[in-house]
Coordinates of C-alpha atoms in Angstrom, one line a residue:
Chain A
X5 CA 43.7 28.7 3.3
X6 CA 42.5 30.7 -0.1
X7 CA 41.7 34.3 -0.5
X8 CA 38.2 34.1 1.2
X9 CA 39.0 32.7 4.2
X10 CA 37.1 29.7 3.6
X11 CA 39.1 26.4 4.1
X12 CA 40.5 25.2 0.7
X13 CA 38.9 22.7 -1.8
X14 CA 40.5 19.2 -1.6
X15 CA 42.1 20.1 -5.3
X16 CA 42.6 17.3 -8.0
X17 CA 42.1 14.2 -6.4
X18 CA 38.4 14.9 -6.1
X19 CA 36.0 13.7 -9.4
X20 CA 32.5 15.0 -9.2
X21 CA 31.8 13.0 -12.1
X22 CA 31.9 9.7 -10.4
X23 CA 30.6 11.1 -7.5
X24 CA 27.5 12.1 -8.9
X25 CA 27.2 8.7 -10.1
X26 CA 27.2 7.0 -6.9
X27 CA 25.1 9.5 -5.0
X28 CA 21.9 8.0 -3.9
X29 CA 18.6 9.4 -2.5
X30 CA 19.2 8.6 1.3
X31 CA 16.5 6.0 2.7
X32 CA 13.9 6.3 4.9
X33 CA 15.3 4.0 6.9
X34 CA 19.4 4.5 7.5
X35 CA 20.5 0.8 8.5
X36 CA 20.4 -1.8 5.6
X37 CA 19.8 -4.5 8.3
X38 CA 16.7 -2.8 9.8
X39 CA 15.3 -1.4 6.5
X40 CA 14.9 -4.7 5.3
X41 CA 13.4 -6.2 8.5
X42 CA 10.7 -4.0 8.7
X43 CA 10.1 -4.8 4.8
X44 CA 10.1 -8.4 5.5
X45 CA 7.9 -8.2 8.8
X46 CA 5.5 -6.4 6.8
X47 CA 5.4 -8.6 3.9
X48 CA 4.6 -11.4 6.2
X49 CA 2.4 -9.8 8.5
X50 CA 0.2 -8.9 5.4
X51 CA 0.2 -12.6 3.8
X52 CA -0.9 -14.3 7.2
X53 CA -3.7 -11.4 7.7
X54 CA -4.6 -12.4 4.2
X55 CA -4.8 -16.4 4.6
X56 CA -6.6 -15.5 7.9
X57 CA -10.0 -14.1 6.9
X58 CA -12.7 -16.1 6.1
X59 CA -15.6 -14.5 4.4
X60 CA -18.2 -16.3 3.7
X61 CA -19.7 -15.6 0.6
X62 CA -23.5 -17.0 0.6
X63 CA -24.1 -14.8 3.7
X64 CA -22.6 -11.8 2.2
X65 CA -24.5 -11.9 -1.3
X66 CA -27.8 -12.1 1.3
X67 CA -26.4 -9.1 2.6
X68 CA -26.3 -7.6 -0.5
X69 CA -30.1 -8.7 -1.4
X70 CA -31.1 -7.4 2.0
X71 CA -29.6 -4.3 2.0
X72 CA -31.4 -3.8 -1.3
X73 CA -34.9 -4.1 0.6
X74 CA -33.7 -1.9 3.5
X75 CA -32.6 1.2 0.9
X76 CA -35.5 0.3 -1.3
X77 CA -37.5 1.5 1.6
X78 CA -36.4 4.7 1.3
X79 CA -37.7 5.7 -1.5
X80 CA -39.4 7.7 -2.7
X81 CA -38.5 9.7 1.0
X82 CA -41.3 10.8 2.1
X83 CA -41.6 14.4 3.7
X84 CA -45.4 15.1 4.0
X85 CA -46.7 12.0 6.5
X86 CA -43.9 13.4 9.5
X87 CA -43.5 16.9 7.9
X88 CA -44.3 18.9 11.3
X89 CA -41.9 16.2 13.3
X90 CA -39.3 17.0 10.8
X91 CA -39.5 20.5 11.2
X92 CA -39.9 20.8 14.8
X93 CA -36.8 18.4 15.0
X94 CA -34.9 20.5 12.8
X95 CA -35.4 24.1 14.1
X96 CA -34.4 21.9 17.3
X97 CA -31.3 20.7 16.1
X98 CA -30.7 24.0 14.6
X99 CA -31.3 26.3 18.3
X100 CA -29.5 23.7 19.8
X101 CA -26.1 24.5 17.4
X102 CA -26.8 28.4 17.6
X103 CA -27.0 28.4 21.4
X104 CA -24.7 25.6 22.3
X105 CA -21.8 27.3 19.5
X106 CA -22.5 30.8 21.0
X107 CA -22.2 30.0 24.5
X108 CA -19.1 27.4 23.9
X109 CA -17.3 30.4 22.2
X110 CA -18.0 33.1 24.7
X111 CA -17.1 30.3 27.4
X112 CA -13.7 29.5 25.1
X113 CA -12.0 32.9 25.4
X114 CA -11.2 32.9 29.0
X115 CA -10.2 29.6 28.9
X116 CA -7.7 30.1 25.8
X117 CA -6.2 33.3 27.5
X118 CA -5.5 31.0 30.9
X119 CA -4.2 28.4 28.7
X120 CA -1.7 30.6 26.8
X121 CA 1.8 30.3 28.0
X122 CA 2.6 33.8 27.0
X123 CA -0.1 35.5 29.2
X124 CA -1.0 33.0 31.7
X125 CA 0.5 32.1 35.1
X126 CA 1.4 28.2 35.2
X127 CA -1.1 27.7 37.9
X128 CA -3.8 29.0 36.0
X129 CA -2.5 28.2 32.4
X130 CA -2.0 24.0 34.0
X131 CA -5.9 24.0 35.3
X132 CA -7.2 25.3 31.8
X133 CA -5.0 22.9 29.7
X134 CA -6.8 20.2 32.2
X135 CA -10.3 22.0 31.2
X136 CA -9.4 21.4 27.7
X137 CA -7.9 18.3 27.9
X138 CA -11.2 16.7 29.5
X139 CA -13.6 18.2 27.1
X140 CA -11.2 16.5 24.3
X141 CA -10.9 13.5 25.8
X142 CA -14.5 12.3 25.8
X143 CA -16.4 12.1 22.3
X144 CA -20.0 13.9 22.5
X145 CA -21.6 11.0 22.2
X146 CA -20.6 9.8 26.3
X147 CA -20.8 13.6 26.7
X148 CA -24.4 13.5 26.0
X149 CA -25.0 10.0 27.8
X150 CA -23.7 11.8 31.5
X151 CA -26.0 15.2 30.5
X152 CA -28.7 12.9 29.8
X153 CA -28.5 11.4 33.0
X154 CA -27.6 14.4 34.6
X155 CA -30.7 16.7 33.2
X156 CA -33.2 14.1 31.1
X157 CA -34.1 13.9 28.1
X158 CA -34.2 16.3 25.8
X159 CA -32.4 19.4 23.7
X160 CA -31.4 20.5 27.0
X161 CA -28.9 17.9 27.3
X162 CA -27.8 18.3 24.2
X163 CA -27.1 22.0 24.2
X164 CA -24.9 21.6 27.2
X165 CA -23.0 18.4 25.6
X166 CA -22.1 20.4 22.4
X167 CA -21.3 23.9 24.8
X168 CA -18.7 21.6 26.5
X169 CA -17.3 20.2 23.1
X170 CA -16.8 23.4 21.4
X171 CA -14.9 25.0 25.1
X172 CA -12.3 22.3 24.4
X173 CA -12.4 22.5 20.7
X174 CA -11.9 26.8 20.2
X175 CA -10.2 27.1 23.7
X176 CA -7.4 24.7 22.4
X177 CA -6.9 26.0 19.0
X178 CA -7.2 29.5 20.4
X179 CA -4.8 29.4 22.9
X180 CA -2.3 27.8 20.4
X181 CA -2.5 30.9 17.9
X182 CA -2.3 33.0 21.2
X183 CA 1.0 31.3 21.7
X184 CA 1.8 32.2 18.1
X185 CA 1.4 35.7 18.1
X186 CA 4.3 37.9 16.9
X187 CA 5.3 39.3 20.9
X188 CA 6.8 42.6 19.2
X189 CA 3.3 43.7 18.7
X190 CA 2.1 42.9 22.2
X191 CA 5.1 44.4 23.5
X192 CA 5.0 47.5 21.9
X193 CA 0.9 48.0 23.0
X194 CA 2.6 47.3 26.6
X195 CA 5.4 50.2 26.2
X196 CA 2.0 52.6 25.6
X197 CA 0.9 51.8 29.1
X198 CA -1.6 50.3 28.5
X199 CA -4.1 47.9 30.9
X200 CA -3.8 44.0 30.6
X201 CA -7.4 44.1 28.8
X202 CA -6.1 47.0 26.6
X203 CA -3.1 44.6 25.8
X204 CA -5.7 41.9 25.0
X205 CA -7.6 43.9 22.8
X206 CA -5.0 45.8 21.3
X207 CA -2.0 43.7 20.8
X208 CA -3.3 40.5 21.1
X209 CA -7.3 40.1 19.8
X210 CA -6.2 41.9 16.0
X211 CA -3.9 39.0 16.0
X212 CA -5.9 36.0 16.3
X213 CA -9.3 37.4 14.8
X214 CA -9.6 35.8 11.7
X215 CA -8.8 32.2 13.3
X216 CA -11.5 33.3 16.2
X217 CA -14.1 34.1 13.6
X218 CA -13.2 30.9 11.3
X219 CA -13.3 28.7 13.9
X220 CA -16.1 29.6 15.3
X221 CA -17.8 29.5 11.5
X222 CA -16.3 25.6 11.5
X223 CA -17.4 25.0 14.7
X224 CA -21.3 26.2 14.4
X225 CA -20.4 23.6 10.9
X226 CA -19.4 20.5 13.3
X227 CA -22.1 21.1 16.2
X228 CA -24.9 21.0 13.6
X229 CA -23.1 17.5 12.3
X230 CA -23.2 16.5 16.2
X231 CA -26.6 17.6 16.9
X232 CA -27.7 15.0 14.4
X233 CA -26.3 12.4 15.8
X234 CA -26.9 13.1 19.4
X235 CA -30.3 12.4 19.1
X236 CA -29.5 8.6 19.2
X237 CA -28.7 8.7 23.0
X238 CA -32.1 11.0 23.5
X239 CA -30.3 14.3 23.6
X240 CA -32.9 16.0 21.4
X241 CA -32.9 17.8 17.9
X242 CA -33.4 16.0 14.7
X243 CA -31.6 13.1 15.4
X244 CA -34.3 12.2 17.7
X245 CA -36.4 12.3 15.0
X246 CA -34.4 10.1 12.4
X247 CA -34.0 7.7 15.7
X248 CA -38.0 7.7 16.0
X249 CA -38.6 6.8 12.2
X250 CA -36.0 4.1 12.0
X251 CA -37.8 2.4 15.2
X252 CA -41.2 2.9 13.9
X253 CA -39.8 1.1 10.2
X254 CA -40.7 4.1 9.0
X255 CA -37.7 4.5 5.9
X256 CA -39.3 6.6 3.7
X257 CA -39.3 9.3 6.6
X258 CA -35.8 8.5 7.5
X259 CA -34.8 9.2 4.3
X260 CA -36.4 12.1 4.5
X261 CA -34.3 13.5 7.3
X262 CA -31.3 12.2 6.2
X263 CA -31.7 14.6 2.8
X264 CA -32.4 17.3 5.0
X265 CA -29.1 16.6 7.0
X266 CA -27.3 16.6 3.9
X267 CA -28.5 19.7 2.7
X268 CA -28.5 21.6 5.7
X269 CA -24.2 20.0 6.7
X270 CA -23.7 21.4 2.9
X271 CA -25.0 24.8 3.4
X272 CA -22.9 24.8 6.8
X273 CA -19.7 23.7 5.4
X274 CA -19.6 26.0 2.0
X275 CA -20.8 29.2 4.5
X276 CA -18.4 28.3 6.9
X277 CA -15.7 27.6 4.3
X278 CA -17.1 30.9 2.4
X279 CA -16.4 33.1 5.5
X280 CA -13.1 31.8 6.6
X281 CA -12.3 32.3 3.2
X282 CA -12.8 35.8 3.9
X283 CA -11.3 36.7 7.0
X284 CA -7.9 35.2 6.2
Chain B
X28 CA 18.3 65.6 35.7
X29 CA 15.8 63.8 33.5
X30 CA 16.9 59.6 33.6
X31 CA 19.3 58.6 36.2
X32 CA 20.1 54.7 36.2
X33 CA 22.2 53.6 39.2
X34 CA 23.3 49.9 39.6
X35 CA 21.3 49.2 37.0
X36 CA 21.5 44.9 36.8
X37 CA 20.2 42.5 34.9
X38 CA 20.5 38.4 35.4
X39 CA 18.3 36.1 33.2
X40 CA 17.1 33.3 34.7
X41 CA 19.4 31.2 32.3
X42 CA 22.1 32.5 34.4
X43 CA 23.2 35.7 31.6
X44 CA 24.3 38.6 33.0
X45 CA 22.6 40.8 30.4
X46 CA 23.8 44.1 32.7
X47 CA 26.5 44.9 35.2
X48 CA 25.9 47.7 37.7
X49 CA 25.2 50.1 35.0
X50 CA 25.4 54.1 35.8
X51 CA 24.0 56.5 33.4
X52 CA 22.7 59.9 32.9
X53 CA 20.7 61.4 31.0
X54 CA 19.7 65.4 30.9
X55 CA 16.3 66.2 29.4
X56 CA 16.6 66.8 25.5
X57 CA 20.0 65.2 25.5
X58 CA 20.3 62.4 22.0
X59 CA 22.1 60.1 22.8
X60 CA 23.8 56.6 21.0
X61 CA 24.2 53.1 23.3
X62 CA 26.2 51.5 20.6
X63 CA 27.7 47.8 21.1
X64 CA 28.0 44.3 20.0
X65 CA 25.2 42.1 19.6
X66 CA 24.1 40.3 23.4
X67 CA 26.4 43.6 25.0
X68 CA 22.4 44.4 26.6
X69 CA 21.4 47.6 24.9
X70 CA 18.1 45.9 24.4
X71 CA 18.2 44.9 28.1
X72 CA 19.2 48.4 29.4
X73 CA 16.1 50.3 27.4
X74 CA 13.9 47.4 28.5
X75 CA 14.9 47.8 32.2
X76 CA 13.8 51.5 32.1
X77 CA 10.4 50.9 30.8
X78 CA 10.5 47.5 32.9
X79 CA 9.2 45.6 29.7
X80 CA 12.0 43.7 31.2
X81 CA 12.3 43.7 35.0
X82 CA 15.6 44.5 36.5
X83 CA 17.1 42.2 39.1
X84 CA 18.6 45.3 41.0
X85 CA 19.9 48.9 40.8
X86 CA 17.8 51.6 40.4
X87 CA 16.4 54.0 37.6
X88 CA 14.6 57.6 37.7
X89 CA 12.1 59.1 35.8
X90 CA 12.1 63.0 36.5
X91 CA 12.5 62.3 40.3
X92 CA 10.2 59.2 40.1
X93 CA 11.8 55.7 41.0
X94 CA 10.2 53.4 38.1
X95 CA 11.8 50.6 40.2
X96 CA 9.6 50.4 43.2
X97 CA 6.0 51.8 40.8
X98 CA 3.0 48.6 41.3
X99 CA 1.5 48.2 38.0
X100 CA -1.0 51.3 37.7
X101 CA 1.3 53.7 38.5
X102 CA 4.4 52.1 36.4
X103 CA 1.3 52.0 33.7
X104 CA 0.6 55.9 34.4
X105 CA 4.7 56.5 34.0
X106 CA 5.3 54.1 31.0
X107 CA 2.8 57.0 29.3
X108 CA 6.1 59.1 29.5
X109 CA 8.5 56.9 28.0
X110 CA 7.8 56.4 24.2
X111 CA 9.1 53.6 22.7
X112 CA 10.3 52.5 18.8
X113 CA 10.8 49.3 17.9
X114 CA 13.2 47.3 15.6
X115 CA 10.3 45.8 13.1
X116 CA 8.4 48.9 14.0
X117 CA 6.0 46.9 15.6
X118 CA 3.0 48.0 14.6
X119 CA -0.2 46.2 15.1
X120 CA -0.1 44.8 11.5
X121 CA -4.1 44.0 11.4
X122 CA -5.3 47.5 12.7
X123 CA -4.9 50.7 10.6
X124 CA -2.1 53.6 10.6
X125 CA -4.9 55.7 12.5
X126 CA -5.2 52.7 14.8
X127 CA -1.7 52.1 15.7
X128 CA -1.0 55.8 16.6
X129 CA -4.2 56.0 18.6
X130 CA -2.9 53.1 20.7
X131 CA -0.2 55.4 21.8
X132 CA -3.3 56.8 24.1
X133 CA -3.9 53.8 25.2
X134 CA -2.7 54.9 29.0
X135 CA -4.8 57.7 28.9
X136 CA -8.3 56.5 27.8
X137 CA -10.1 53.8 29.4
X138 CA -10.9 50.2 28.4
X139 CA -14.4 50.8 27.2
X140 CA -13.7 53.6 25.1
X141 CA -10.5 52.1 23.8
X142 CA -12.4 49.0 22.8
X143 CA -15.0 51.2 20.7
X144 CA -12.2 53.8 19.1
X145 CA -13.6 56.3 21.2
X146 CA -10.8 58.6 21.5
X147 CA -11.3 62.4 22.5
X148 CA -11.3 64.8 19.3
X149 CA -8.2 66.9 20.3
X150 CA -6.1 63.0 20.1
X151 CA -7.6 62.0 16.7
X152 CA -6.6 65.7 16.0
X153 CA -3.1 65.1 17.0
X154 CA -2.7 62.0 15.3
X155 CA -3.6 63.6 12.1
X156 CA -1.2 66.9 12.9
X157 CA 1.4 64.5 13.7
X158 CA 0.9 62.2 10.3
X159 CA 1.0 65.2 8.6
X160 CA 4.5 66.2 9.9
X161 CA 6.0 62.8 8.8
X162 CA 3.9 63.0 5.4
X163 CA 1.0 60.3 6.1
X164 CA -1.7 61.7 6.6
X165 CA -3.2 60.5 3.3
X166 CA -2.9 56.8 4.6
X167 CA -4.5 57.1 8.0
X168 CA -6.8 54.8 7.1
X169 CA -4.6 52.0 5.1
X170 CA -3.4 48.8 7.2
X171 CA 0.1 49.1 8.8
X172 CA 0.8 45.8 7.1
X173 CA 0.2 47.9 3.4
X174 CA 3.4 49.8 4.1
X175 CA 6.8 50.1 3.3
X176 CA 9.7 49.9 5.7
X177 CA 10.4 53.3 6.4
X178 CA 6.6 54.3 6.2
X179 CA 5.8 52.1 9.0
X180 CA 9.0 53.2 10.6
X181 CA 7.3 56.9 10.4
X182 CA 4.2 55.3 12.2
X183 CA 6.5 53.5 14.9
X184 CA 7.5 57.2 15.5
X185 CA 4.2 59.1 15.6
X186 CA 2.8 56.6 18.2
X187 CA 5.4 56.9 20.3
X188 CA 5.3 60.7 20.0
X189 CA 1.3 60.7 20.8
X190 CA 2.2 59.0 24.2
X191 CA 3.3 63.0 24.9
X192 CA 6.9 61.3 26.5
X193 CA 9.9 63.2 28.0
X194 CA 12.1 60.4 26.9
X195 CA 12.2 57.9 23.5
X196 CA 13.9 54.4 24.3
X197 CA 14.2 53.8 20.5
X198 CA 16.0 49.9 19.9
X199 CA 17.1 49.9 15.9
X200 CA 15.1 51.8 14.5
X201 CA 16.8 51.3 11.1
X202 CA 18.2 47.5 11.6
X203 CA 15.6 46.5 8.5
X204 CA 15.9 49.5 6.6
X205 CA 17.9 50.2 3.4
X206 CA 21.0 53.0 4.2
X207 CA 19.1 56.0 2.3
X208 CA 15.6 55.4 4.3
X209 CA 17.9 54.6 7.7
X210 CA 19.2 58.1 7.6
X211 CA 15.9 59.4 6.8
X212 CA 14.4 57.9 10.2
X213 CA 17.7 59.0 12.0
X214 CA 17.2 62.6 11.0
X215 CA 13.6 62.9 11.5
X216 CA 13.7 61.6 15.2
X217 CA 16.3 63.8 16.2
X218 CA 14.4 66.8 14.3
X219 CA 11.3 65.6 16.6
X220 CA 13.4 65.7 19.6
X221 CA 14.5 68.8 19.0
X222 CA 11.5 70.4 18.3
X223 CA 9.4 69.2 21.1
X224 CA 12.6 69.1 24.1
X225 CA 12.8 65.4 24.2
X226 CA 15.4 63.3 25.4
X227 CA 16.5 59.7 23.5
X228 CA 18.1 56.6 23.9
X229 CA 19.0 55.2 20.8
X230 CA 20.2 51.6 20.3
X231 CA 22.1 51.2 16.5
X232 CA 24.3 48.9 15.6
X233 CA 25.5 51.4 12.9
X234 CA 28.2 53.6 14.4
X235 CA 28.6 55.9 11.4
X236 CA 24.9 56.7 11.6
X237 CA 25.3 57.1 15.7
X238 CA 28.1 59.4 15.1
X239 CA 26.3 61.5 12.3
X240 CA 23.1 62.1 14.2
X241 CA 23.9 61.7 18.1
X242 CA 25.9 64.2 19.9
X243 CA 26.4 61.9 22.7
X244 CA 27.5 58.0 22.5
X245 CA 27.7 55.5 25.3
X246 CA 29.5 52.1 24.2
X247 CA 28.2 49.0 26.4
X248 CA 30.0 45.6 26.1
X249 CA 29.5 42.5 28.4
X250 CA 27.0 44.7 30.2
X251 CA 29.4 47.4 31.1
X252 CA 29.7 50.8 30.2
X253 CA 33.0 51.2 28.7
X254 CA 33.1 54.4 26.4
X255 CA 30.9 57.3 27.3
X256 CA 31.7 60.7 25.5
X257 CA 31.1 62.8 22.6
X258 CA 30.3 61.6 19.1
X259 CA 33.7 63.2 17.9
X260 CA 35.8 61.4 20.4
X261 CA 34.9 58.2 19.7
X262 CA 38.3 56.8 17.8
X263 CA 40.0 53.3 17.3
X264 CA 40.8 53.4 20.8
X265 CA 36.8 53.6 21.8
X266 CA 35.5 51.2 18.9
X267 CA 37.6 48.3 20.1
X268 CA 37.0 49.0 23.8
X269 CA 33.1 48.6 22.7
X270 CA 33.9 45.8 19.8
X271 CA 37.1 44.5 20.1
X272 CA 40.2 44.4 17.7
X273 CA 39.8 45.2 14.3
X274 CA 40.5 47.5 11.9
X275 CA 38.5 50.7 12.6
X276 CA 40.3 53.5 10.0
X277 CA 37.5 52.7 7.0
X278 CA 34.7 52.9 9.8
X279 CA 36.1 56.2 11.1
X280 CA 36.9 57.8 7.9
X281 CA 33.6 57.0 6.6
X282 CA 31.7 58.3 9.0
X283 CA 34.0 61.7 8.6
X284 CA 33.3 61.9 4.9
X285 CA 29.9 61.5 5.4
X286 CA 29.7 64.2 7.8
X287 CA 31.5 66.2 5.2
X288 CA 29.1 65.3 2.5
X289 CA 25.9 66.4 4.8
X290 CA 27.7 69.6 5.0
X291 CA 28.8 70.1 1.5
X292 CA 24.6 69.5 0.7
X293 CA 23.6 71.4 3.5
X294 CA 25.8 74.3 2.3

């Protein structure tokens, strides 16, 4: 044993010279055998993918000339003929994502404090992780199909397809910073004697506030994204109206609302980016 | 009598038996040290009087009031009498200074008007009074997460002072704090308790500090009480009772000299 209690070094026979020089960077894969198996397996898998596809390459240089036609029609878009339908589509679109975000976020909040471990019972903390887990499961689009059926046609629809969407989307992320908090805090705002909602809006809200108000800022981001594409199944907004023009052959129009879906997801995504940003 | 604990015991459901029938006394205004290894269930035992951490059985009183058997408002209403300081200070690290020692009202004001800072003027006046006495009134305003160590130490204090308690359950209050700031904190909550007739618990791993500023230590190992006297008693004998074998005479001797040296400056 030396001086410092440590157990001693192996003395002279040990050369960290040569050691050094056989040290290598460990693999990703530990065994030799298997290592080079799954290198081999891929090797082949990739050549016989290869040899298998079969393009034909007359059809695809007509694709090419046709596609050329089909984005030749869109210009130059054209935003006078359908201006009203294109505005009335897009102050749609744009209610539907201010309502449906709002009411998904105020919705969210119990749902993220009953799926927290750390404040929820498991009864209650196992039926809102099976609220979430539904509204994730299901993209918008078959969302918007059963609201379709369920109310008709119409912004409606929509609005309650993009509500559910965003439940599942905060209440999940919510509930895992809930779960994140530092406890000390919440404890000591519990040694005050203070309420359960005092608790909640003392110990625990200051914590997760700037992922609340971020999320929600990416969120209103994504259900304007949605609410363009949800018009395809009849849900309303201005995908209605993109889904209208393409069936009527009418490009230049289409074009038209595609530029203002552009601008519009670009103005969403640097404000949302801007403000999260800021509350960080 | 102002805390009585009888029985006092604690099982984890991982099986841990964190405290063993634990019997302890305190008078009102009485300091006193629960010094002891790490796991030994100081935490435990100031948890289990506050009942952050339930007690699996025994019995504690709160100026004749069995906290034990209180449903929530009511153990709510007496948790208003027992301030706590934490380790990290634990301070709401997002709200401000003035924040964090409001929410020491928080059992006395309502939801609504905690939710819109609506605190009566005589508790925003006390919070400022109070600031003052531990010099920060000037950053009543600044986050608690802009502060130092023994600033937010000072705030950890004050809130648990504007709870108007009887008794501080105080868990290392100096674990993260440098040996000049840690007897800072020391002295100023036993000059608070003295001042305002206040009884403490103080959990420190550091025994020359508990023998320098407590008059009183209890030594708790393996859940049991095993030394309970005056600061000046507590010899070899006593440490290894409460830690085991080792050599105590540098721990003891330097607790003396620095004893003598807060004297000599005193003087």
């Amino acid at each position: 044993m030396s001086a410092t209690g440590l157990p001693a070094a192996t003395g002279g026979a040990f050369d960290p010279a040569a050691a050094a020089r056989g040290w290598r960077p460990p693999p990703l894969i530990a065994t030799p055998w298997l290592r080079y198996a799954v290198y081999l397996g891929a090797l082949a898998y990739a050549l016989l993918a290869f040899s298998s596809i079969e393009v034909n390459w007359t059809r695809a240089a007509e694709g090419v000339e046709r596609a050329g036609r089909f984005l030749g029609g869109f210009f130059p878009p054209d935003f006078i003929t359908k201006g009203d339908d294109i505005l009335a589509g897009l102050l749609e679109s744009l209610t539907m994502t201010v309502v449906s975000t709002g009411i998904g976020i105020i919705l969210s909040i119990p749902v993220a404090l009953g799926a927290s471990r750390n404040l929820a019972p498991l009864p209650v903390y196992l039926a809102c992780r099976g609220l979430i887990a539904i509204s994730r499961t299901f993209q918008e689009i078959i969302i918007a199909i059963v609201f379709v059926a369920m109310v008709g046609f119409g912004p409606l629809a929509g609005t309650l397809t993009l509500a559910f969407a965003t439940i599942g989307f905060m209440a999940k992320l919510i509930a895992e910073d809930i779960e994140d908090i530092q406890a000390s805090q919440a404890e000591a705002v519990r040694a005050t004697g203070a309420s359960w909602f005092q608790l909640l809006a003392w110990g625990v809200l200051p914590q997760v506030r700037p992922r609340l108000i971020g999320l929600s800022a990416y969120r209103l981001d994504i259900n304007f994204r949605e609410s363009a594409v949800l018009g395809l199944v009849g849900a309303g907004g201005i995908g209605d109206t993109l889904n209208t023009s393409f069936d009527r052959y009418e490009f230049d129009t289409a074009a038209a609302v595609l530029i203002v879906i552009i601008v519009i997801v670009l103005a969403c995504e640097y404000a949302s980016g801007f403000i999260r940003r800021k509350v960080q | 009598m102002l805390l009585t604990i009888e029985g006092l015991t604690k099982r984890y459901p991982t099986g841990d038996l964190a405290l063993d029938k634990v019997d302890l006394q305190v008078p009102a205004g009485q300091v006193m040290a629960l010094i002891g290894p790490s796991g030994a269930g100081k935490s435990t035992l100031i948890r289990c009087v506050n009942r952050l951490v339930e007690p699996s059985a025994g019995r504690v009183m709160l100026d004749g009031v069995a906290l034990t058997t209180l449903g929530s408002g009511a153990l709510r209403r007496a948790r208003r009498r027992m301030g706590m300081i934490f380790q990290e200070y634990a301070l709401v690290e997002r709200l401000t200074v003035m924040e964090n020692v409001l929410s020491g009202r928080l059992g006395y004001v309502g939801f609504w008007a905690s939710w819109f800072r609506r605190f009566p003027r005589r508790d925003i006046e006390e919070a400022f009074r109070l600031l003052d006495r531990v010099g920060l009134a000037h950053m009543a305003d600044k986050r608690a997460d802009a502060l130092s160590g023994g600033q937010r130490q000072r705030v950890g204090i004050v809130r648990a002072l504007m709870q108007d308690p009887k008794l501080l359950l105080v868990d290392e209050p100096t674990a993260s704090l440098d040996p000049k700031t840690s007897r800072q904190i020391m002295r100023l909550i036993v000059e608070l308790c003295a001042e305002r007739g206040l009884a403490a618990i103080i959990n420190i791993h550091d025994v020359a500090l508990a023998q320098q500023f407590a008059r009183r230590i209890v030594g708790l190992r393996a859940g049991r009480i095993v030394f309970d006297g005056p600061a000046e008693d507590l010899r070899a004998e006593g440490l290894t009772a409460i830690y085991g074998e080792e050599d105590w005479s540098q721990t003891i001797r330097r607790a003396e000299e620095e004893e003598e040296a807060a004297t000599e400056s005193a003087a």
